[in-house]
Amino acid sequence: MAKFLLGVLVGVVVAVLASVVLVLAIGRLFSSKQPVISPNAVIVLGLTGDVPETSPVDLGLPFIQPQGAPTVRDIWTSLRQAAGDNRVKAVLLQPRGLSAGWGKLQEIRRDLLDFRKSGKPVYALLQSPGSKEYYLATAADRVYLSPDDSLNVKGFSVQEQYFKNTLDKVGIGIQVDHVGRYKDAGDLFTRTGMTSETREVLNQVLDQIFGDFCSTVGQGRHKTPDEVKALVDLGPFTAQQARTSGLVDELGYEDQVFTELKKKTGAGKLNKVPFRNYFRATPSRGDRIAMLVGEGDILRGEPDGGFNNQSVISSGVFAKTIRQVREDTTVKGVILRVDSPGGDAVASDEILHELKLLSSAKPLVISMSDVATSGGYFISMTGDPIFSYPNTITGSIGVLYVRPNFRGVYDKLGVQTETLTRGRLANLDSLSSPISDAGLQKLHESIETTYRSFVTKVAAARRKTYNQIDPLAQGRVWMGSQARDNGLVDQIGGLTEVVSFIRKKAHLSEKGDTNLVMFPPRRTLLDVLTNPSTDTMVESTVWNRMRTAIPGLPGPSMVKGGVLSVLPYSLTVQ
């Protein structure tokens, strides 16, 4: 009987595995089929939520998996190809519920303006738009809004959350030490409100983004920045108010937009083509330039596996990717694309070491996305030129130590602990008691050493002295335009400028085609199944969803604690 049951069990397992393989094979067959682009195509660029730097896991199941959000690289590549593609007549932009940062929005807006230089129109159809959606839409020739919709443009705010009182109630103590006047990332655990330094920096962030919004929208809508500022104070707007104020051109629906596009392009019939279909139908060509993406919190080790760990830069895995790029003889140059608030200080140093080896082997340039702060800024210190957007959040050159103490929780739960030690600081890492004065002194020496090393390496990479960098460091956040003025980055520019620079540095033809090859490459479901890590999969999925629901929640590097070089704020301007 036992043998019979074992045979049945084995048969069921084999049948399930065979079914999975069959489904994957069928899915791969459908997903690998290249779409056909008909003449008179209108590319529909629908953007929702974030615009990632790396693609999510490819399940290979087009009938189950919805089309993923295009990456920044995808948008840049496809709009450049579409500009010279005779089959493409126009682009229809449909942004909704955007959460992308202001650096990425500047990149996409620039890409749309570059497409318009081809003489082909860009129309925008807005649905419940806020400031981010409207900011992008002002790059279009004409902006449409549904008659019963509204335009939720009313200004900008930054909200910081502090958890000290909550932690006190549950009995969790957080001990924080830092080097740098502005390195206040631990304040969310230990304070109930902003310091004067935090308030100073965040006001400067608001001024930069609000000023850019008013000037950029003014250019798109043929108004002065002061006129835009005055209009913002009148928002939000009904659809009719938005049209009367000159913020939108027409009130209408999608079919009416296509009717107008037919008149504009002179085409008898227009074919709607989703952006992802066009991207798949037009493979990149030209000189292979690696786009090496570092996106997310920086952690030490190799937390491989899972569906969502693209949002984490693990030093072990990223180092392997860097070596892969270095050894690829078909890669002519490298763009290091950084979108990271930082994280573990040692992991950041390990990554920088590998990047310096890469820089000595291949032409390299740094491109900062939305955020390149603390450890994210540190890994950019290869000594190669750095490009950022005006609205990139960068700098934050500082170090802190974070360590939780659960003694209060244990007391509430009646948990008793006894510890036997040998060595004066053997109990330094214990989570059941506060750090002693001697331990705090030892840790402070450690983070001071790390800070001095950080500033020294920045000074060397930026070709300045320690004393020139130290006043600009202190954990202070700078916007991209400020960083350029202070010599922390070299140039303001997006992918177009970066690609032009790396082609010149790699001695490639100025007018040649560029194939931006993503590293790490997009992973498939088979990659995940053959390299599983259940803990990482669950942790990353849960953590990403929690941070989406609670924007002020600290990142995984802050929760893990230790010596950190991380952005002081969970910063969202909207």
Tab-separated table of N, CA and C in Angstrom, residues 431-565:
chain	number	residue	atom	x	y	z
A	431	LEU	N	20.396	42.729	21.275
A	431	LEU	CA	19.189	43.532	21.069
A	431	LEU	C	18.305	43.573	22.308
A	432	SER	N	18.779	42.969	23.392
A	432	SER	CA	17.956	42.904	24.604
A	432	SER	C	18.346	43.949	25.638
A	433	SER	N	19.327	44.804	25.309
A	433	SER	CA	19.734	45.842	26.261
A	433	SER	C	20.351	47.001	25.497
A	434	PRO	N	20.322	48.210	26.083
A	434	PRO	CA	20.936	49.367	25.430
A	434	PRO	C	22.451	49.194	25.320
A	435	ILE	N	23.055	49.917	24.391
A	435	ILE	CA	24.502	49.898	24.235
A	435	ILE	C	25.121	50.683	25.388
A	436	SER	N	26.186	50.155	25.945
A	436	SER	CA	26.865	50.837	27.045
A	436	SER	C	27.598	52.074	26.543
A	437	ASP	N	28.017	52.943	27.484
A	437	ASP	CA	28.764	54.143	27.103
A	437	ASP	C	30.053	53.779	26.367
A	438	ALA	N	30.724	52.722	26.845
A	438	ALA	CA	31.954	52.283	26.183
A	438	ALA	C	31.659	51.788	24.767
A	439	GLY	N	30.524	51.091	24.624
A	439	GLY	CA	30.137	50.613	23.304
A	439	GLY	C	29.798	51.755	22.361
A	440	LEU	N	29.091	52.764	22.887
A	440	LEU	CA	28.751	53.919	22.065
A	440	LEU	C	30.004	54.648	21.593
A	441	GLN	N	30.992	54.773	22.474
A	441	GLN	CA	32.239	55.430	22.106
A	441	GLN	C	32.955	54.655	20.996
A	442	LYS	N	32.961	53.327	21.111
A	442	LYS	CA	33.601	52.492	20.103
A	442	LYS	C	32.902	52.627	18.749
A	443	LEU	N	31.577	52.628	18.766
A	443	LEU	CA	30.812	52.749	17.533
A	443	LEU	C	31.011	54.128	16.907
A	444	HIS	N	31.109	55.157	17.746
A	444	HIS	CA	31.306	56.502	17.206
A	444	HIS	C	32.661	56.593	16.504
A	445	GLU	N	33.662	55.960	17.079
A	445	GLU	CA	34.974	55.931	16.419
A	445	GLU	C	34.868	55.257	15.059
A	446	SER	N	34.061	54.205	14.998
A	446	SER	CA	33.894	53.460	13.745
A	446	SER	C	33.237	54.321	12.673
A	447	ILE	N	32.151	55.013	13.020
A	447	ILE	CA	31.457	55.792	11.985
A	447	ILE	C	32.255	57.047	11.621
A	448	GLU	N	33.055	57.579	12.551
A	448	GLU	CA	33.930	58.696	12.200
A	448	GLU	C	34.977	58.250	11.172
A	449	THR	N	35.516	57.057	11.370
A	449	THR	CA	36.491	56.519	10.417
A	449	THR	C	35.849	56.331	9.049
A	450	THR	N	34.622	55.788	9.039
A	450	THR	CA	33.905	55.583	7.778
A	450	THR	C	33.612	56.910	7.093
A	451	TYR	N	33.237	57.915	7.885
A	451	TYR	CA	32.953	59.236	7.303
A	451	TYR	C	34.203	59.832	6.671
A	452	ARG	N	35.332	59.773	7.381
A	452	ARG	CA	36.562	60.324	6.832
A	452	ARG	C	36.957	59.617	5.534
A	453	SER	N	36.753	58.284	5.515
A	453	SER	CA	37.048	57.524	4.299
A	453	SER	C	36.129	57.951	3.160
A	454	PHE	N	34.841	58.159	3.468
A	454	PHE	CA	33.855	58.584	2.477
A	454	PHE	C	34.284	59.916	1.865
A	455	VAL	N	34.548	60.909	2.713
A	455	VAL	CA	34.914	62.238	2.219
A	455	VAL	C	36.226	62.187	1.442
A	456	THR	N	37.177	61.407	1.920
A	456	THR	CA	38.471	61.289	1.240
A	456	THR	C	38.306	60.729	-0.168
A	457	LYS	N	37.462	59.705	-0.308
A	457	LYS	CA	37.265	59.097	-1.625
A	457	LYS	C	36.482	60.023	-2.554
A	458	VAL	N	35.530	60.765	-1.997
A	458	VAL	CA	34.822	61.750	-2.813
A	458	VAL	C	35.790	62.822	-3.296
A	459	ALA	N	36.633	63.307	-2.391
A	459	ALA	CA	37.599	64.347	-2.754
A	459	ALA	C	38.527	63.867	-3.866
A	460	ALA	N	38.998	62.638	-3.770
A	460	ALA	CA	39.888	62.098	-4.802
A	460	ALA	C	39.169	61.985	-6.145
A	461	ALA	N	37.923	61.484	-6.116
A	461	ALA	CA	37.166	61.296	-7.361
A	461	ALA	C	36.795	62.630	-7.998
A	462	ARG	N	36.519	63.637	-7.163
A	462	ARG	CA	36.112	64.940	-7.679
A	462	ARG	C	37.302	65.883	-7.866
A	463	ARG	N	38.509	65.345	-7.594
A	463	ARG	CA	39.745	66.119	-7.765
A	463	ARG	C	39.733	67.399	-6.929
A	464	LYS	N	39.346	67.232	-5.673
A	464	LYS	CA	39.318	68.333	-4.721
A	464	LYS	C	40.015	67.882	-3.437
A	465	THR	N	40.195	68.801	-2.513
A	465	THR	CA	40.795	68.456	-1.233
A	465	THR	C	39.722	68.037	-0.238
A	466	TYR	N	40.163	67.386	0.828
A	466	TYR	CA	39.238	66.990	1.899
A	466	TYR	C	38.499	68.210	2.438
A	467	ASN	N	39.211	69.292	2.675
A	467	ASN	CA	38.616	70.492	3.261
A	467	ASN	C	37.624	71.178	2.318
A	468	GLN	N	37.765	70.937	1.023
A	468	GLN	CA	36.789	71.483	0.077
A	468	GLN	C	35.494	70.674	0.086
A	469	ILE	N	35.590	69.363	0.284
A	469	ILE	CA	34.406	68.501	0.247
A	469	ILE	C	33.673	68.472	1.586
A	470	ASP	N	34.411	68.513	2.685
A	470	ASP	CA	33.790	68.348	4.007
A	470	ASP	C	32.626	69.310	4.259
A	471	PRO	N	32.736	70.609	3.946
A	471	PRO	CA	31.580	71.495	4.163
A	471	PRO	C	30.376	71.155	3.291
A	472	LEU	N	30.622	70.532	2.122
A	472	LEU	CA	29.533	70.136	1.230
A	472	LEU	C	28.949	68.787	1.621
A	473	ALA	N	29.669	68.082	2.488
A	473	ALA	CA	29.232	66.763	2.940
A	473	ALA	C	28.288	66.942	4.130
A	474	GLN	N	28.688	66.486	5.295
A	474	GLN	CA	27.900	66.660	6.523
A	474	GLN	C	26.509	66.029	6.433
A	475	GLY	N	26.356	65.060	5.489
A	475	GLY	CA	25.068	64.395	5.341
A	475	GLY	C	24.021	65.223	4.630
A	476	ARG	N	24.417	66.339	4.011
A	476	ARG	CA	23.444	67.252	3.402
A	476	ARG	C	23.008	66.782	2.016
A	477	VAL	N	21.715	66.870	1.777
A	477	VAL	CA	21.136	66.530	0.476
A	477	VAL	C	21.198	67.751	-0.433
A	478	TRP	N	21.576	67.526	-1.688
A	478	TRP	CA	21.603	68.576	-2.702
A	478	TRP	C	20.763	68.152	-3.893
A	479	MET	N	20.109	69.106	-4.523
A	479	MET	CA	19.448	68.842	-5.800
A	479	MET	C	20.510	68.849	-6.896
A	480	GLY	N	20.202	68.236	-8.030
A	480	GLY	CA	21.182	68.099	-9.095
A	480	GLY	C	21.782	69.418	-9.540
A	481	SER	N	20.950	70.449	-9.686
A	481	SER	CA	21.458	71.742	-10.126
A	481	SER	C	22.388	72.345	-9.081
A	482	GLN	N	22.079	72.166	-7.784
A	482	GLN	CA	22.967	72.639	-6.719
A	482	GLN	C	24.270	71.837	-6.715
A	483	ALA	N	24.153	70.535	-6.904
A	483	ALA	CA	25.337	69.668	-6.905
A	483	ALA	C	26.282	70.063	-8.026
A	484	ARG	N	25.733	70.416	-9.177
A	484	ARG	CA	26.583	70.868	-10.292
A	484	ARG	C	27.316	72.151	-9.911
A	485	ASP	N	26.593	73.084	-9.310
A	485	ASP	CA	27.215	74.350	-8.913
A	485	ASP	C	28.303	74.148	-7.853
A	486	ASN	N	28.124	73.109	-7.014
A	486	ASN	CA	29.083	72.830	-5.939
A	486	ASN	C	30.194	71.867	-6.359
A	487	GLY	N	30.168	71.430	-7.599
A	487	GLY	CA	31.213	70.538	-8.083
A	487	GLY	C	31.046	69.089	-7.667
A	488	LEU	N	29.845	68.709	-7.201
A	488	LEU	CA	29.602	67.311	-6.816
A	488	LEU	C	29.184	66.459	-8.011
A	489	VAL	N	28.668	67.085	-9.059
A	489	VAL	CA	28.449	66.414	-10.343
A	489	VAL	C	29.036	67.321	-11.413
A	490	ASP	N	29.208	66.770	-12.619
A	490	ASP	CA	29.879	67.524	-13.686
A	490	ASP	C	28.921	68.269	-14.594
A	491	GLN	N	27.860	67.577	-15.026
A	491	GLN	CA	26.983	68.194	-16.016
A	491	GLN	C	25.533	67.856	-15.720
A	492	ILE	N	24.642	68.753	-16.166
A	492	ILE	CA	23.211	68.499	-16.130
A	492	ILE	C	22.825	67.900	-17.478
A	493	GLY	N	22.176	66.752	-17.449
A	493	GLY	CA	21.780	66.128	-18.709
A	493	GLY	C	21.189	64.751	-18.489
A	494	GLY	N	20.429	64.300	-19.481
A	494	GLY	CA	19.791	62.994	-19.423
A	494	GLY	C	20.488	61.992	-20.320
A	495	LEU	N	19.741	60.970	-20.731
A	495	LEU	CA	20.346	59.878	-21.486
A	495	LEU	C	20.899	60.334	-22.829
A	496	THR	N	20.251	61.296	-23.465
A	496	THR	CA	20.753	61.761	-24.763
A	496	THR	C	22.163	62.324	-24.627
A	497	GLU	N	22.379	63.172	-23.612
A	497	GLU	CA	23.695	63.752	-23.398
A	497	GLU	C	24.692	62.691	-22.943
A	498	VAL	N	24.243	61.768	-22.112
A	498	VAL	CA	25.130	60.731	-21.600
A	498	VAL	C	25.588	59.801	-22.726
A	499	VAL	N	24.650	59.398	-23.572
A	499	VAL	CA	25.003	58.519	-24.690
A	499	VAL	C	25.971	59.224	-25.639
A	500	SER	N	25.708	60.484	-25.925
A	500	SER	CA	26.607	61.244	-26.792
A	500	SER	C	28.013	61.302	-26.186
A	501	PHE	N	28.090	61.495	-24.872
A	501	PHE	CA	29.382	61.587	-24.200
A	501	PHE	C	30.131	60.266	-24.248
A	502	ILE	N	29.436	59.149	-23.941
A	502	ILE	CA	30.123	57.856	-23.877
A	502	ILE	C	30.542	57.407	-25.271
A	503	ARG	N	29.783	57.767	-26.308
A	503	ARG	CA	30.188	57.428	-27.671
A	503	ARG	C	31.497	58.150	-28.020
A	504	LYS	N	31.571	59.408	-27.621
A	504	LYS	CA	32.796	60.162	-27.891
A	504	LYS	C	33.969	59.593	-27.110
A	505	LYS	N	33.720	59.240	-25.839
A	505	LYS	CA	34.773	58.694	-24.995
A	505	LYS	C	35.257	57.341	-25.513
A	506	ALA	N	34.335	56.579	-26.131
A	506	ALA	CA	34.686	55.258	-26.665
A	506	ALA	C	35.160	55.329	-28.108
A	507	HIS	N	35.317	56.559	-28.641
A	507	HIS	CA	35.804	56.779	-30.017
A	507	HIS	C	34.877	56.125	-31.041
A	508	LEU	N	33.562	56.271	-30.834
A	508	LEU	CA	32.573	55.765	-31.772
A	508	LEU	C	32.035	56.917	-32.614
A	509	SER	N	31.483	56.582	-33.759
A	509	SER	CA	30.950	57.597	-34.660
A	509	SER	C	29.878	58.428	-33.959
A	510	GLU	N	29.942	59.742	-34.135
A	510	GLU	CA	29.007	60.644	-33.455
A	510	GLU	C	27.567	60.379	-33.861
A	511	LYS	N	27.346	59.974	-35.114
A	511	LYS	CA	25.995	59.781	-35.626
A	511	LYS	C	25.583	58.307	-35.699
A	512	GLY	N	26.381	57.430	-35.138
A	512	GLY	CA	26.046	56.012	-35.191
A	512	GLY	C	24.892	55.646	-34.272
A	513	ASP	N	24.288	54.491	-34.519
A	513	ASP	CA	23.193	53.996	-33.678
A	513	ASP	C	23.751	53.409	-32.388
A	514	THR	N	22.945	53.500	-31.332
A	514	THR	CA	23.351	52.990	-30.024
A	514	THR	C	22.357	51.957	-29.530
A	515	ASN	N	22.876	50.808	-29.167
A	515	ASN	CA	22.065	49.748	-28.569
A	515	ASN	C	22.386	49.715	-27.079
A	516	LEU	N	21.484	50.281	-26.259
A	516	LEU	CA	21.664	50.270	-24.812
A	516	LEU	C	21.276	48.895	-24.279
A	517	VAL	N	22.266	48.156	-23.811
A	517	VAL	CA	22.057	46.786	-23.338
A	517	VAL	C	21.969	46.801	-21.813
A	518	MET	N	20.861	46.291	-21.286
A	518	MET	CA	20.624	46.358	-19.850
A	518	MET	C	21.434	45.309	-19.093
A	519	PHE	N	22.082	45.736	-18.032
A	519	PHE	CA	22.738	44.856	-17.071
A	519	PHE	C	22.307	45.307	-15.679
A	520	PRO	N	21.794	44.400	-14.838
A	520	PRO	CA	21.543	42.989	-15.130
A	520	PRO	C	20.391	42.822	-16.107
A	521	PRO	N	20.426	41.749	-16.919
A	521	PRO	CA	19.350	41.529	-17.887
A	521	PRO	C	18.055	41.157	-17.187
A	522	ARG	N	16.975	41.287	-17.922
A	522	ARG	CA	15.671	40.932	-17.366
A	522	ARG	C	15.626	39.448	-17.040
A	523	ARG	N	15.189	39.125	-15.826
A	523	ARG	CA	15.122	37.726	-15.418
A	523	ARG	C	13.808	37.090	-15.850
A	524	THR	N	13.856	35.783	-16.057
A	524	THR	CA	12.668	35.026	-16.428
A	524	THR	C	12.174	34.220	-15.227
A	525	LEU	N	10.982	33.667	-15.371
A	525	LEU	CA	10.433	32.827	-14.314
A	525	LEU	C	11.336	31.627	-14.060
A	526	LEU	N	11.943	31.110	-15.140
A	526	LEU	CA	12.849	29.964	-14.985
A	526	LEU	C	14.054	30.340	-14.123
A	527	ASP	N	14.562	31.576	-14.284
A	527	ASP	CA	15.677	32.033	-13.452
A	527	ASP	C	15.298	32.009	-11.976
A	528	VAL	N	14.089	32.448	-11.682
A	528	VAL	CA	13.637	32.500	-10.288
A	528	VAL	C	13.457	31.098	-9.726
A	529	LEU	N	12.846	30.206	-10.552
A	529	LEU	CA	12.559	28.853	-10.071
A	529	LEU	C	13.836	28.043	-9.871
A	530	THR	N	14.850	28.297	-10.704
A	530	THR	CA	16.096	27.535	-10.586
A	530	THR	C	17.079	28.162	-9.602
A	531	ASN	N	16.747	29.361	-9.100
A	531	ASN	CA	17.613	30.007	-8.114
A	531	ASN	C	16.745	30.618	-7.028
A	532	PRO	N	15.972	29.766	-6.318
A	532	PRO	CA	14.974	30.282	-5.400
A	532	PRO	C	15.575	30.729	-4.079
A	533	SER	N	14.895	31.641	-3.449
A	533	SER	CA	15.200	32.055	-2.086
A	533	SER	C	13.896	32.511	-1.470
A	534	THR	N	13.200	31.575	-0.837
A	534	THR	CA	11.864	31.859	-0.338
A	534	THR	C	11.858	33.031	0.626
A	535	ASP	N	12.840	33.067	1.516
A	535	ASP	CA	12.888	34.164	2.485
A	535	ASP	C	12.992	35.505	1.780
A	536	THR	N	13.889	35.599	0.797
A	536	THR	CA	14.072	36.857	0.084
A	536	THR	C	12.824	37.217	-0.698
A	537	MET	N	12.194	36.198	-1.317
A	537	MET	CA	10.999	36.437	-2.115
A	537	MET	C	9.889	37.036	-1.260
A	538	VAL	N	9.647	36.408	-0.122
A	538	VAL	CA	8.583	36.886	0.760
A	538	VAL	C	8.942	38.248	1.328
A	539	GLU	N	10.197	38.391	1.799
A	539	GLU	CA	10.611	39.644	2.429
A	539	GLU	C	10.502	40.808	1.467
A	540	SER	N	11.017	40.643	0.230
A	540	SER	CA	11.006	41.754	-0.706
A	540	SER	C	9.595	42.109	-1.144
A	541	THR	N	8.740	41.085	-1.343
A	541	THR	CA	7.363	41.341	-1.748
A	541	THR	C	6.608	42.092	-0.669
A	542	VAL	N	6.687	41.588	0.563
A	542	VAL	CA	5.975	42.222	1.666
A	542	VAL	C	6.500	43.630	1.903
A	543	TRP	N	7.831	43.778	1.886
A	543	TRP	CA	8.421	45.078	2.186
A	543	TRP	C	8.043	46.120	1.147
A	544	ASN	N	8.063	45.744	-0.133
A	544	ASN	CA	7.691	46.688	-1.180
A	544	ASN	C	6.249	47.133	-1.033
A	545	ARG	N	5.373	46.193	-0.682
A	545	ARG	CA	3.956	46.554	-0.539
A	545	ARG	C	3.730	47.430	0.682
A	546	MET	N	4.462	47.155	1.762
A	546	MET	CA	4.329	47.974	2.959
A	546	MET	C	4.818	49.398	2.687
A	547	ARG	N	5.926	49.545	1.957
A	547	ARG	CA	6.448	50.885	1.687
A	547	ARG	C	5.549	51.643	0.716
A	548	THR	N	4.837	50.919	-0.147
A	548	THR	CA	3.864	51.576	-1.014
A	548	THR	C	2.695	52.107	-0.199
A	549	ALA	N	2.238	51.288	0.776
A	549	ALA	CA	1.108	51.691	1.611
A	549	ALA	C	1.496	52.758	2.620
A	550	ILE	N	2.738	52.688	3.137
A	550	ILE	CA	3.204	53.634	4.148
A	550	ILE	C	4.487	54.279	3.613
A	551	PRO	N	4.379	55.395	2.857
A	551	PRO	CA	5.556	55.971	2.201
A	551	PRO	C	6.678	56.337	3.150
A	552	GLY	N	6.387	56.645	4.403
A	552	GLY	CA	7.427	57.059	5.329
A	552	GLY	C	8.195	55.922	5.952
A	553	LEU	N	7.814	54.691	5.642
A	553	LEU	CA	8.462	53.538	6.251
A	553	LEU	C	9.920	53.455	5.801
A	554	PRO	N	10.856	53.185	6.730
A	554	PRO	CA	12.267	53.116	6.347
A	554	PRO	C	12.553	51.945	5.429
A	555	GLY	N	13.642	52.043	4.672
A	555	GLY	CA	14.025	50.975	3.766
A	555	GLY	C	14.646	49.807	4.489
A	556	PRO	N	14.885	48.693	3.777
A	556	PRO	CA	15.425	47.490	4.402
A	556	PRO	C	16.798	47.700	5.021
A	557	SER	N	17.624	48.577	4.441
A	557	SER	CA	18.943	48.806	5.021
A	557	SER	C	18.829	49.453	6.401
A	558	MET	N	17.854	50.358	6.570
A	558	MET	CA	17.660	51.000	7.874
A	558	MET	C	17.179	49.996	8.907
A	559	VAL	N	16.314	49.084	8.495
A	559	VAL	CA	15.776	48.101	9.428
A	559	VAL	C	16.849	47.105	9.849
A	560	LYS	N	17.727	46.733	8.904
A	560	LYS	CA	18.800	45.801	9.248
A	560	LYS	C	19.802	46.445	10.201
A	561	GLY	N	19.926	47.783	10.131
A	561	GLY	CA	20.809	48.497	11.051
A	561	GLY	C	22.268	48.363	10.668
A	562	GLY	N	23.155	48.787	11.616
A	562	GLY	CA	24.580	48.755	11.361
A	562	GLY	C	25.088	50.106	10.896
A	563	VAL	N	26.315	50.132	10.346
A	563	VAL	CA	26.898	51.368	9.843
A	563	VAL	C	26.364	51.624	8.442
A	564	LEU	N	25.668	52.746	8.284
A	564	LEU	CA	24.934	53.007	7.056
A	564	LEU	C	25.331	54.326	6.434
A	565	SER	N	25.204	54.374	5.127
A	565	SER	CA	25.312	55.610	4.377
A	565	SER	C	24.066	55.670	3.520
